[in-house]
Amino acid sequence: MKLNGSQIIVECLVEQGVDTIFGYPGGAVLNIYDELYKNQDRIRHILTSHEQGASHAADGYARSTGKVGVCLATSGPGATNLVTGIATAYMDSVPVVAITGNVTNALLGKDSFQEVDIAGITMPITKHNYIVKDVNKLADTIREAFEIARSGRPGPVLIDIPKDVTAAITEYEPKKIDFTKAAKQIADIEEEKIKEVAELIMSAKKPFIYAGGGIIKSDSSKELNEFANLLDIPTSTSLMGIGAFDQSNKLSTGLIGMHGTVASNKCVVECDLLIALGVRFSDRVLSNHKHFAENAKIIHVDIDQAEIDKNIKDDVSLVMDLKDFFNRIKKYLTPKKNPIWLALVDSWKNIFAENQVSSSLKPRYFMEAIQEATKGDCYITTEVGQHQLWAAQYFTYKEPRRLITSGGLGTMGFGLGAAIGTQVSHPNSYVFNIAGDGSFRMNMNELLTCSKYNLPVCVVIANNGVLGMVRQWQTAFYEKRYSQTILDSVLNYEYLAKAFGVDYYEAKTRDEYKKAITSVVKNRKPAIINAIVEIDEKVLPMVAPGKPIDDIMLK
Ligand SMILES: Cc1ncc(C[n+]2csc(CCOP(=O)(O)OP(=O)(O)O)c2C)c(N)n1
């Protein structure tokens, strides 16, 4: 059948199972928007306040569902506004397809109005990108882009489409997409190698698991839990891996790294075998790579060859899909108990660092109250700063894809867009975006998106009046010279909530906070809770950058 470029784009999105896209219109994408108008019953378009919000929403959609998230923007500033979102998705291996319009083929390269080389700009922050100059190549390019985004180690792909291509007509043939194909890239690993790894694991006296986002990406969280339970292995996760292992399991040691638990970081030093699964040994975990797991053999399993020996040298590595790994190693494993090792690990769990500044409303309570009011059945997104780590530390995550946070790029302004993407893909759920007052003002314009679509999203602002995380470093390492980190602004959150059409709550005490949370959960409306926190609350424990991982600051 003969279709124009815009019709092909819509058909290809439907082929890929896309039900929702996030975007913002403009001149170069007028044809596409016209087609979306005619196809509202097939694809839902969420209009954000800013293209950055759309890119984070596509990311949140992808992280919380495991499907590819899609965002759409016009040429020039529309496209450049997506850049932070694309880089955020790239650093955390999130499958996103970003579609941008560009000026017509005839105007390309002439500094035309709203022309920008977005393919050039996003080259280092995409898994792949395209400029589609010929309508005959459009359908296959879109199909390939989705395949690349979701296969292997997932990541963002950008498709830039000149305006004339969106109007040009060609023959289009529908295609049925086999979604299982991408996941089924079976690695060519010899059985002997799997057996060798199994023997190493079975013979370890003090094994320890460090699990990362790769477990969630490969949907092998169930297998990880079975593996650790069978062999009685204490298990930590990176920030990106939170939820990969049930934190209510007694084998869970929680977060590892700079703000990891004492137990996780002590395990790294004391274990004789570190089993690293779907991780990249980020500097936020390693701190000092020379002193990381010095006494242990390291097994590293990851889908991406580029991660092997990049940040740390392993003893044995397997480049393969994690689900495939668990399925293949299973037959060489027998149940095991490690009572002496686990007793030691448990003793470290009791070394407990409570935030030391007295306040009636503690960060710990932010999360505990949400857990209680929702019985854990909600989604948490975060901005970046102290509140992000409190959200990671003080909620018991039992399953994957419940915490949506920017780990690699650490993008302030990520959380509200991500909350929108998460909420629309889980319409029956409530989403809490845990924010700092600094991060909140970066992209608070997206509150308007929440009220426009009446999304049950609540922004909990941990309002300490400062850029808390930076201030914490200034306190610890810069003799309290608080350069540009005090926010002391006149912002009136109540008026702001009113202007954006969302509910407003203020909480200075635990009681007020609890009431606010109970009420937002009951009302299921977009809301802000302005929760006042002590200015010098800290994120603890902390390992100072470059220090050995067991050199832990507790106050
Ligand atoms: C876009 C962006 N700009 C700057 C930073 C650097 N940064 C990291 S944490 C932080 C402070 C965050 O302050 P706030 O949102 O108030 O959260 P708090 O730490 O107080 O909880 C800053 C400025 C960043 N991560 N992202």
XYZ file of N, CA, C and O in Angstrom, residues 16 87 177 186 188 242 244 328 344 363 386 410 444 451 465 469 477 500 507 541-542 552 555:
92
model
N 5.536 -1.812 16.399
C 6.466 -2.056 17.510
C 5.754 -2.160 18.856
O 6.383 -2.282 19.894
N 21.195 11.475 27.033
C 22.435 11.133 27.754
C 22.122 10.370 29.045
O 22.829 9.430 29.417
N 6.470 -8.058 14.025
C 7.760 -8.019 14.733
C 7.830 -9.151 15.755
O 6.905 -9.356 16.538
N 21.800 -15.778 21.940
C 22.517 -16.748 22.765
C 24.020 -16.638 22.515
O 24.493 -16.727 21.388
N 27.973 -17.536 22.527
C 28.714 -18.738 22.171
C 29.738 -19.024 23.284
O 30.916 -18.775 23.134
N 18.895 -1.810 42.338
C 17.915 -1.872 43.442
C 16.603 -2.476 42.936
O 16.072 -2.051 41.914
N 16.446 -5.626 42.048
C 16.827 -6.877 41.384
C 16.810 -8.017 42.389
O 16.526 -9.159 42.056
N 21.920 -21.702 32.383
C 22.955 -22.683 32.024
C 23.752 -23.165 33.231
O 24.211 -24.309 33.257
N 28.677 -13.556 60.387
C 29.571 -12.390 60.342
C 28.884 -11.227 59.603
O 28.873 -10.081 60.068
N 14.557 12.058 57.177
C 14.483 11.502 55.825
C 14.019 10.050 55.812
O 13.265 9.645 54.944
N 20.754 14.401 47.898
C 20.627 13.598 49.120
C 19.324 12.797 49.129
O 19.294 11.621 49.489
N 23.320 11.178 36.744
C 22.961 11.952 37.939
C 22.269 13.248 37.561
O 22.710 14.339 37.914
N 10.099 21.812 37.239
C 8.780 21.758 37.888
C 7.650 22.093 36.922
O 6.487 21.828 37.220
N -1.148 17.862 36.000
C -2.522 18.310 36.215
C -3.339 18.232 34.925
O -4.517 17.883 34.954
N 16.299 23.749 52.017
C 16.702 25.127 51.727
C 18.082 25.249 51.103
O 18.593 26.362 50.919
N 23.291 17.895 48.793
C 24.387 16.969 48.520
C 25.704 17.712 48.320
O 26.763 17.289 48.795
N 34.618 18.458 53.016
C 35.897 18.617 52.315
C 36.298 20.070 52.022
O 37.385 20.319 51.515
N -0.337 25.704 39.404
C -0.223 24.524 38.545
C -1.450 23.608 38.647
O -1.536 22.609 37.946
N 4.489 19.821 55.560
C 4.712 18.949 56.718
C 6.013 19.307 57.406
O 7.077 19.319 56.775
N 25.685 5.877 55.559
C 27.138 6.004 55.609
C 27.688 6.608 54.314
O 26.995 6.684 53.303
N 28.974 6.993 54.377
C 29.619 7.533 53.173
C 31.082 7.106 53.137
O 31.758 7.099 54.163
N 34.673 3.799 56.229
C 33.289 4.295 56.151
C 33.023 5.408 57.169
O 33.281 5.247 58.361
N 29.395 9.439 60.606
C 28.806 10.726 61.015
C 29.572 11.890 60.386
O 30.643 11.692 59.844
